[in-house]
N, CA, C and O atoms as a DFTB+ gen file, in Angstrom:
512 C
 N C O
     1  1       0.181      -1.532       0.408
     2  2       0.361      -0.231      -0.258
     3  2       0.798       1.231       0.041
     4  3       1.727       1.346       0.840
     5  1       0.199       2.500      -0.545
     6  2       0.860       3.663      -0.853
     7  2       0.548       4.581       0.325
     8  3      -0.485       5.225       0.141
     9  1       1.452       4.924       2.030
    10  2       0.636       5.168       2.233
    11  2       1.375       6.899       2.458
    12  3       2.553       7.254       2.444
    13  1      -0.128       7.829       2.688
    14  2       0.002       9.374       2.532
    15  2      -0.181       9.587       3.714
    16  3      -0.829       8.947       4.542
    17  1       0.697      10.969       3.846
    18  2       0.792      11.730       5.141
    19  2       0.564      13.399       4.681
    20  3       1.374      13.789       3.839
    21  1      -0.155      14.110       5.014
    22  2      -0.420      15.608       4.633
    23  2       0.160      16.093       5.892
    24  3       0.151      15.416       6.920
    25  1       0.803      17.596       5.782
    26  2       1.132      18.427       6.472
    27  2       1.036      20.184       6.260
    28  3       0.694      20.748       5.220
    29  1       1.360      20.713       7.298
    30  2       1.760      22.405       7.030
    31  2      -0.721      23.046       6.944
    32  3      -1.511      23.812       6.391
    33  1      -0.621      21.955       7.944
    34  2      -1.802      23.474       7.246
    35  2      -2.319      23.956       9.132
    36  3      -1.714      23.662      10.163
    37  1      -3.372      24.606       9.005
    38  2      -3.208      25.488      10.327
    39  2      -4.150      26.672       9.748
    40  3      -4.997      26.635       8.855
    41  1      -3.823      27.451      10.349
    42  2      -5.089      29.061      10.110
    43  2      -4.243      30.087       9.940
    44  3      -3.144      30.224      10.477
    45  1      -4.875      30.944       9.037
    46  2      -4.270      31.670       8.701
    47  2      -5.045      33.055       7.914
    48  3      -5.112      33.014       6.686
    49  1      -5.339      33.675       8.290
    50  2      -6.206      35.245       8.287
    51  2      -6.004      35.521       6.396
    52  3      -5.044      35.257       5.673
    53  1      -7.204      36.081       6.105
    54  2      -7.812      35.542       4.762
    55  2      -6.550      36.283       3.893
    56  3      -5.917      37.093       4.570
    57  1      -6.159      36.138       2.676
    58  2      -5.722      36.752       1.649
    59  2      -4.613      36.156       2.069
    60  3      -3.762      36.372       1.206
    61  1      -4.091      35.417       3.072
    62  2      -2.764      34.558       3.592
    63  2      -2.218      33.601       2.204
    64  3      -2.433      33.717       0.998
    65  1      -1.312      32.489       3.124
    66  2      -0.758      31.427       2.297
    67  2      -0.237      30.445       3.344
    68  3       0.187      30.529       4.496
    69  1      -0.468      29.405       2.383
    70  2      -0.483      27.883       3.398
    71  2       0.479      27.508       2.287
    72  3       0.724      28.552       1.682
    73  1       1.094      26.560       1.778
    74  2       1.752      25.300       1.474
    75  2       1.439      24.144       2.314
    76  3       1.772      23.859       3.464
    77  1       0.580      23.443       1.285
    78  2       0.501      21.862       2.305
    79  2       1.469      20.953       1.861
    80  3       2.316      21.431       1.105
    81  1       1.534      20.112       2.056
    82  2       2.263      19.061       1.408
    83  2       1.485      17.278       1.817
    84  3       0.457      17.179       2.487
    85  1       2.155      16.192       1.312
    86  2       1.806      14.679       0.895
    87  2       3.058      14.650       0.941
    88  3       3.956      15.326       0.438
    89  1       2.989      13.516       1.814
    90  2       4.692      12.307       1.733
    91  2       3.911      11.325       1.457
    92  3       2.906      10.956       2.065
    93  1       4.483      10.825       0.346
    94  2       4.134       8.990      -0.319
    95  2       5.499       8.240       0.101
    96  3       6.701       8.383      -0.126
    97  1       4.624       7.312       0.878
    98  2       5.854       6.016       0.973
    99  2       5.293       5.252       0.960
   100  3       4.169       5.260       1.461
   101  1       6.033       3.815       0.141
   102  2       5.424       2.498       1.209
   103  2       5.901       2.133      -0.508
   104  3       4.920       1.534      -0.949
   105  1       6.530       2.193      -1.180
   106  2       7.679       1.797      -2.988
   107  2       8.663       1.757      -2.922
   108  3       9.386       1.736      -1.926
   109  1       8.915       1.737      -4.062
   110  2      10.100       2.698      -4.452
   111  2      10.069       3.833      -5.191
   112  3       9.245       4.356      -5.941
   113  1      11.110       4.081      -4.821
   114  2      10.767       5.549      -5.910
   115  2      10.254       6.006      -6.837
   116  3       9.448       6.936      -6.858
   117  1      10.661       5.409      -7.690
   118  2      10.741       5.147      -9.309
   119  2       8.856       4.927      -9.738
   120  3       8.106       5.211     -10.672
   121  1       8.753       4.092      -8.069
   122  2       6.863       3.901      -8.703
   123  2       6.014       4.982      -8.232
   124  3       4.922       5.287      -8.712
   125  1       6.711       5.638      -7.075
   126  2       6.057       6.762      -6.366
   127  2       5.664       8.040      -6.926
   128  3       4.732       8.841      -6.859
   129  1       7.300       7.807      -7.782
   130  2       7.760       9.084      -8.831
   131  2       6.135       8.902     -10.223
   132  3       5.495       9.651     -10.962
   133  1       6.155       7.962      -9.986
   134  2       5.038       7.716     -11.274
   135  2       3.471       7.401     -10.777
   136  3       2.723       6.619     -11.364
   137  1       3.163       8.077      -9.719
   138  2       1.696       7.917      -9.442
   139  2       1.212       9.245      -9.496
   140  3       1.660      10.375      -9.297
   141  1      -0.101       8.601      -9.911
   142  2      -1.228       9.820      -9.910
   143  2      -1.706      10.316      -9.254
   144  3      -2.547       9.584      -8.731
   145  1      -1.716      11.595      -8.743
   146  2      -1.728      12.554      -7.136
   147  2      -2.566      13.649      -7.183
   148  3      -2.784      14.137      -8.292
   149  1      -2.815      13.884      -6.712
   150  2      -4.810      14.731      -6.287
   151  2      -4.635      15.579      -5.255
   152  3      -3.588      15.463      -4.617
   153  1      -5.680      16.685      -4.837
   154  2      -6.007      17.075      -3.430
   155  2      -7.019      17.431      -3.923
   156  3      -7.284      17.976      -4.994
   157  1      -7.996      16.869      -2.510
   158  2      -9.214      16.968      -2.770
   159  2      -9.443      18.091      -1.276
   160  3      -8.356      18.547      -0.922
   161  1     -10.736      18.611      -0.331
   162  2     -10.973      19.202       0.493
   163  2     -12.517      19.185       0.703
   164  3     -13.311      19.131      -0.237
   165  1     -12.969      19.251       2.367
   166  2     -14.064      18.320       2.388
   167  2     -14.059      19.980       3.842
   168  3     -13.230      20.512       4.580
   169  1     -15.347      20.126       3.548
   170  2     -15.798      21.580       4.500
   171  2     -16.773      20.975       5.051
   172  3     -17.534      20.260       4.400
   173  1     -16.940      21.262       6.879
   174  2     -18.084      20.283       7.466
   175  2     -19.654      20.524       6.926
   176  3     -20.117      21.661       7.014
   177  1     -20.337      19.614       6.456
   178  2     -21.570      19.629       5.842
   179  2     -21.674      19.770       4.603
   180  3     -22.705      20.120       4.029
   181  1     -20.169      19.401       3.856
   182  2     -20.484      19.770       2.139
   183  2     -20.291      18.569       2.068
   184  3     -20.203      17.732       2.966
   185  1     -20.175      18.409       0.258
   186  2     -18.792      17.063       0.139
   187  2     -18.125      16.742       0.094
   188  3     -17.670      17.641       0.802
   189  1     -16.958      15.910      -0.164
   190  2     -15.508      16.303      -0.370
   191  2     -15.408      16.839      -2.301
   192  3     -15.634      16.068      -3.233
   193  1     -15.050      18.194      -2.426
   194  2     -14.553      18.296      -3.548
   195  2     -12.535      18.409      -3.881
   196  3     -11.543      18.655      -3.194
   197  1     -12.865      18.005      -5.546
   198  2     -11.622      17.779      -5.673
   199  2     -11.170      19.211      -6.497
   200  3     -11.693      20.020      -7.264
   201  1      -9.772      18.970      -5.788
   202  2      -9.558      21.203      -6.147
   203  2      -8.625      20.854      -7.185
   204  3      -8.914      21.360      -8.270
   205  1      -7.564      20.119      -7.173
   206  2      -6.294      19.757      -8.093
   207  2      -5.158      18.029      -7.835
   208  3      -4.612      17.307      -7.001
   209  1      -5.511      18.294      -9.702
   210  2      -4.420      17.450      -9.539
   211  2      -3.670      17.216     -10.693
   212  3      -3.979      17.806     -11.728
   213  1      -2.734      16.445     -10.663
   214  2      -2.148      16.016     -12.176
   215  2      -2.381      14.805     -13.142
   216  3      -2.047      13.628     -13.007
   217  1      -3.022      15.407     -14.111
   218  2      -3.568      14.596     -14.677
   219  2      -2.583      13.628     -15.434
   220  3      -1.384      13.740     -15.178
   221  1      -2.941      12.820     -16.217
   222  2      -2.233      11.601     -16.507
   223  2      -0.532      12.145     -17.529
   224  3       0.592      11.659     -17.403
   225  1      -1.063      13.455     -18.612
   226  2       0.084      14.090     -19.106
   227  2       1.036      14.606     -18.231
   228  3       2.146      14.808     -18.723
   229  1       0.788      15.008     -16.429
   230  2       1.415      14.801     -15.767
   231  2       1.318      16.554     -15.515
   232  3       2.151      17.239     -14.921
   233  1       0.289      16.931     -16.035
   234  2      -0.370      18.394     -16.232
   235  2      -0.940      18.908     -14.736
   236  3      -1.707      18.151     -14.141
   237  1      -0.648      19.917     -14.257
   238  2      -1.949      20.492     -13.338
   239  2      -3.643      20.806     -13.954
   240  3      -4.199      21.497     -14.808
   241  1      -3.819      20.294     -13.413
   242  2      -5.760      20.799     -13.197
   243  2      -6.263      21.297     -12.050
   244  3      -5.893      20.775     -10.998
   245  1      -7.405      22.637     -12.013
   246  2      -7.631      22.757     -10.911
   247  2      -9.180      23.295     -11.167
   248  3      -9.499      23.870     -12.208
   249  1     -10.068      23.039     -10.113
   250  2     -11.350      22.846      -9.896
   251  2     -10.950      24.915     -10.267
   252  3      -9.891      25.543     -10.281
   253  1     -12.871      25.463     -10.578
   254  2     -12.415      26.537     -10.824
   255  2     -12.233      27.827      -9.351
   256  3     -11.799      28.978      -9.335
   257  1     -12.812      26.910      -8.248
   258  2     -13.228      27.593      -6.947
   259  2     -11.550      27.963      -6.530
   260  3     -11.433      28.796      -5.632
   261  1     -10.243      27.391      -7.130
   262  2      -9.272      27.539      -7.020
   263  2      -8.193      28.376      -8.030
   264  3      -7.217      29.037      -7.676
   265  1      -8.498      28.226      -8.867
   266  2      -8.046      27.974     -10.314
   267  2      -7.187      29.694      -9.742
   268  3      -7.882      30.360      -8.975
   269  1      -5.713      30.328     -10.146
   270  2      -5.280      30.842     -10.270
   271  2      -4.848      31.028      -8.761
   272  3      -3.761      31.602      -8.691
   273  1      -5.316      30.751      -7.710
   274  2      -4.938      30.859      -6.518
   275  2      -3.903      29.468      -5.703
   276  3      -3.106      29.478      -4.765
   277  1      -4.276      28.677      -6.370
   278  2      -3.621      27.511      -5.846
   279  2      -2.820      26.512      -6.880
   280  3      -3.232      25.917      -7.876
   281  1      -1.521      26.551      -6.269
   282  2      -0.669      25.470      -7.177
   283  2       0.131      24.051      -6.842
   284  3       0.904      23.884      -5.898
   285  1      -0.208      23.157      -7.757
   286  2       0.184      22.171      -7.627
   287  2       1.329      21.786      -7.780
   288  3       2.115      22.419      -8.484
   289  1       1.595      20.889      -7.276
   290  2       3.141      20.415      -7.868
   291  2       3.982      18.988      -7.341
   292  3       3.448      18.125      -6.645
   293  1       5.087      18.948      -7.719
   294  2       5.663      17.683      -7.446
   295  2       6.981      18.167      -6.531
   296  3       7.658      18.933      -7.218
   297  1       7.438      18.009      -5.486
   298  2       8.742      18.456      -5.387
   299  2       9.780      17.867      -5.341
   300  3      10.890      18.359      -5.541
   301  1       9.464      16.445      -5.000
   302  2      10.470      15.141      -5.970
   303  2       9.509      14.220      -5.945
   304  3       8.298      14.361      -5.771
   305  1      10.320      13.004      -6.186
   306  2       9.278      12.075      -6.206
   307  2       8.277      11.044      -5.328
   308  3       7.547      10.109      -5.658
   309  1       8.592      11.648      -4.112
   310  2       7.510      11.147      -3.014
   311  2       6.869      12.355      -2.380
   312  3       6.523      12.371      -1.199
   313  1       6.756      13.142      -3.031
   314  2       6.088      15.166      -2.429
   315  2       5.572      15.319      -3.257
   316  3       5.999      15.160      -4.400
   317  1       4.028      15.827      -2.805
   318  2       3.040      16.050      -4.065
   319  2       2.738      17.923      -3.015
   320  3       2.130      17.972      -1.945
   321  1       3.112      18.683      -3.449
   322  2       2.892      20.036      -2.217
   323  2       1.147      21.195      -3.683
   324  3       0.706      21.241      -4.832
   325  1       0.977      21.846      -2.120
   326  2      -0.264      22.410      -2.855
   327  2       0.271      23.835      -1.876
   328  3       0.371      24.121      -0.683
   329  1       0.535      24.502      -3.259
   330  2       0.554      26.299      -2.782
   331  2      -0.516      26.364      -2.699
   332  3      -1.206      25.837      -3.572
   333  1      -1.119      27.051      -1.597
   334  2      -2.398      28.311      -1.779
   335  2      -1.898      29.823      -1.365
   336  3      -0.987      30.199      -0.627
   337  1      -2.800      30.477      -2.089
   338  2      -2.465      32.325      -2.196
   339  2      -3.552      32.791      -2.069
   340  3      -4.576      32.459      -2.666
   341  1      -3.462      33.320      -1.554
   342  2      -5.102      34.726      -1.594
   343  2      -5.964      33.884      -0.811
   344  3      -7.092      33.652      -1.246
   345  1      -5.472      33.238       0.629
   346  2      -6.563      32.636       0.989
   347  2      -8.449      32.948       1.245
   348  3      -8.741      34.128       1.439
   349  1      -9.110      32.368       1.240
   350  2     -10.497      32.677       1.636
   351  2     -11.490      32.270       2.596
   352  3     -11.799      31.140       2.220
   353  1     -11.905      32.439       3.226
   354  2     -12.701      31.619       4.297
   355  2     -13.289      30.449       4.179
   356  3     -13.415      29.521       4.977
   357  1     -13.850      30.691       2.410
   358  2     -14.631      29.749       1.854
   359  2     -13.508      28.720       1.899
   360  3     -13.901      27.561       1.765
   361  1     -12.421      28.859       2.032
   362  2     -11.117      27.978       1.857
   363  2     -11.110      27.100       2.710
   364  3     -10.205      26.269       2.632
   365  1     -11.969      27.001       3.657
   366  2     -11.826      26.636       5.279
   367  2     -12.107      24.791       5.037
   368  3     -13.148      24.489       4.453
   369  1     -11.753      24.362       5.210
   370  2     -11.804      22.591       5.482
   371  2     -10.521      21.434       5.325
   372  3      -9.479      21.673       4.715
   373  1     -10.757      20.480       5.830
   374  2      -9.704      19.028       6.005
   375  2      -9.642      18.867       4.310
   376  3     -10.590      18.835       3.526
   377  1      -7.965      18.763       3.989
   378  2      -7.764      19.052       3.161
   379  2      -6.546      17.642       3.094
   380  3      -5.609      17.520       3.884
   381  1      -6.928      16.509       1.742
   382  2      -6.755      15.493       1.699
   383  2      -5.869      15.182       0.902
   384  3      -6.199      15.737      -0.146
   385  1      -4.878      14.601       0.725
   386  2      -4.540      14.022      -0.792
   387  2      -4.896      12.370      -1.245
   388  3      -5.441      11.487      -0.584
   389  1      -4.573      12.360      -2.072
   390  2      -4.544      10.894      -3.034
   391  2      -3.944      10.671      -4.149
   392  3      -3.479      11.385      -5.037
   393  1      -4.033       9.522      -3.953
   394  2      -3.028       8.767      -5.150
   395  2      -3.565       7.566      -6.019
   396  3      -4.601       6.997      -5.677
   397  1      -2.796       7.141      -7.252
   398  2      -3.513       6.020      -7.616
   399  2      -2.195       5.293      -8.200
   400  3      -1.187       5.634      -7.583
   401  1      -2.084       4.847      -8.706
   402  2      -0.767       4.547      -9.966
   403  2      -1.767       4.093     -11.122
   404  3      -2.938       3.717     -11.173
   405  1      -0.731       4.312     -12.022
   406  2      -1.724       4.429     -13.774
   407  2      -1.201       3.186     -14.224
   408  3      -0.442       2.302     -13.829
   409  1      -2.021       3.515     -15.361
   410  2      -2.236       2.222     -16.238
   411  2      -1.712       2.353     -17.474
   412  3      -2.450       3.208     -17.964
   413  1      -1.008       2.096     -18.206
   414  2      -0.057       1.873     -19.792
   415  2      -0.716       1.318     -20.467
   416  3      -1.126       0.201     -20.151
   417  1      -1.108       2.022     -21.854
   418  2      -1.965       1.306     -22.766
   419  2      -1.501       1.248     -23.780
   420  3      -0.625       2.112     -23.729
   421  1      -1.463       0.733     -24.897
   422  2      -0.521       0.389     -26.191
   423  2      -0.222       1.870     -26.344
   424  3      -0.947       2.861     -26.270
   425  1       1.613       1.642     -26.680
   426  2       1.799       2.760     -27.301
   427  2       2.388       3.266     -26.246
   428  3       2.880       4.375     -26.453
   429  1       2.576       2.633     -24.649
   430  2       2.805       4.207     -24.109
   431  2       2.082       5.024     -23.337
   432  3       2.343       6.086     -22.772
   433  1       0.900       4.191     -23.423
   434  2       0.420       5.830     -23.084
   435  2       0.067       5.688     -21.423
   436  3      -0.219       4.647     -20.833
   437  1       0.168       6.942     -20.901
   438  2       0.239       6.636     -19.097
   439  2      -1.404       7.308     -19.216
   440  3      -1.865       8.349     -19.682
   441  1      -2.075       5.900     -18.412
   442  2      -3.356       6.645     -17.798
   443  2      -3.752       7.064     -16.545
   444  3      -3.429       6.352     -15.594
   445  1      -4.466       8.201     -16.318
   446  2      -4.244       7.812     -14.296
   447  2      -5.987       6.994     -14.802
   448  3      -6.608       6.958     -15.864
   449  1      -6.202       6.547     -13.666
   450  2      -7.575       5.872     -13.561
   451  2      -9.039       7.907     -12.664
   452  3      -9.109       9.072     -12.273
   453  1      -9.634       6.724     -12.954
   454  2     -10.884       7.918     -12.276
   455  2     -11.314       7.912     -10.975
   456  3     -11.957       8.869     -10.542
   457  1     -10.971       6.695     -10.099
   458  2     -10.465       7.053      -9.022
   459  2      -9.929       6.892      -8.254
   460  3      -9.929       5.662      -8.198
   461  1      -9.066       7.417      -7.053
   462  2      -7.871       7.143      -6.449
   463  2      -8.033       5.782      -5.473
   464  3      -9.106       5.289      -5.123
   465  1      -6.631       5.284      -5.112
   466  2      -6.794       3.833      -3.898
   467  2      -6.083       4.596      -3.090
   468  3      -6.885       5.502      -3.315
   469  1      -5.271       5.128      -2.300
   470  2      -4.588       5.597      -1.422
   471  2      -4.769       6.827      -0.837
   472  3      -4.345       7.815      -1.436
   473  1      -5.440       6.977       0.453
   474  2      -5.789       8.020       0.746
   475  2      -5.181       8.605       2.257
   476  3      -4.702       7.953       3.184
   477  1      -5.364       9.881       2.149
   478  2      -4.283       9.883       3.550
   479  2      -5.230      10.575       4.883
   480  3      -6.394      10.191       5.005
   481  1      -4.849      11.266       5.537
   482  2      -5.369      11.596       6.629
   483  2      -6.640      12.748       6.968
   484  3      -7.713      12.723       7.569
   485  1      -5.665      13.967       6.045
   486  2      -6.007      15.013       5.991
   487  2      -4.595      16.257       7.242
   488  3      -3.615      16.105       7.971
   489  1      -5.606      17.490       6.640
   490  2      -4.717      18.270       7.796
   491  2      -5.806      19.070       7.257
   492  3      -6.302      18.997       6.133
   493  1      -6.249      20.209       8.673
   494  2      -7.172      20.724       9.088
   495  2      -6.071      22.530       8.155
   496  3      -4.868      22.779       8.224
   497  1      -7.260      23.384       7.393
   498  2      -7.092      24.177       6.599
   499  2      -8.365      25.196       7.362
   500  3      -9.552      24.942       7.159
   501  1      -7.828      26.613       8.443
   502  2      -8.752      27.473       9.018
   503  2      -8.591      28.776       8.228
   504  3      -7.438      29.183       8.366
   505  1      -9.427      29.683       7.349
   506  2      -9.057      30.850       7.057
   507  2      -9.799      31.634       7.599
   508  3     -10.951      31.392       7.238
   509  1      -9.741      32.669       8.459
   510  2     -10.617      33.206       9.186
   511  2     -10.394      35.266       8.448
   512  3     -11.094      36.167       8.911
């Protein structure tokens, strides 16, 4: 199994910034480097929201709610980060990272699955 541990959450005033990290372990680095990964958040009383992920071509994709303010990137083979700027009170939520291994189709095309297999425990972000 891939273990995912998030860090970097906390309390910040509106307009501030936070950087979340998600450390993956449990597999060889070359396998972790190839995982499909993304960030989700869930606020109390609301459904979980997919906010950012690296797609099958490893390009960043964002939900409209965070586009232009959040940046997702891989620090290294095993760490996924989420830089959050211009934070708003509505960004308050539990943030969780997720991962899944891709499949490779004929011709070597890398494809991320529609659902993630591994989930972290989450880190709380509170914006006031």
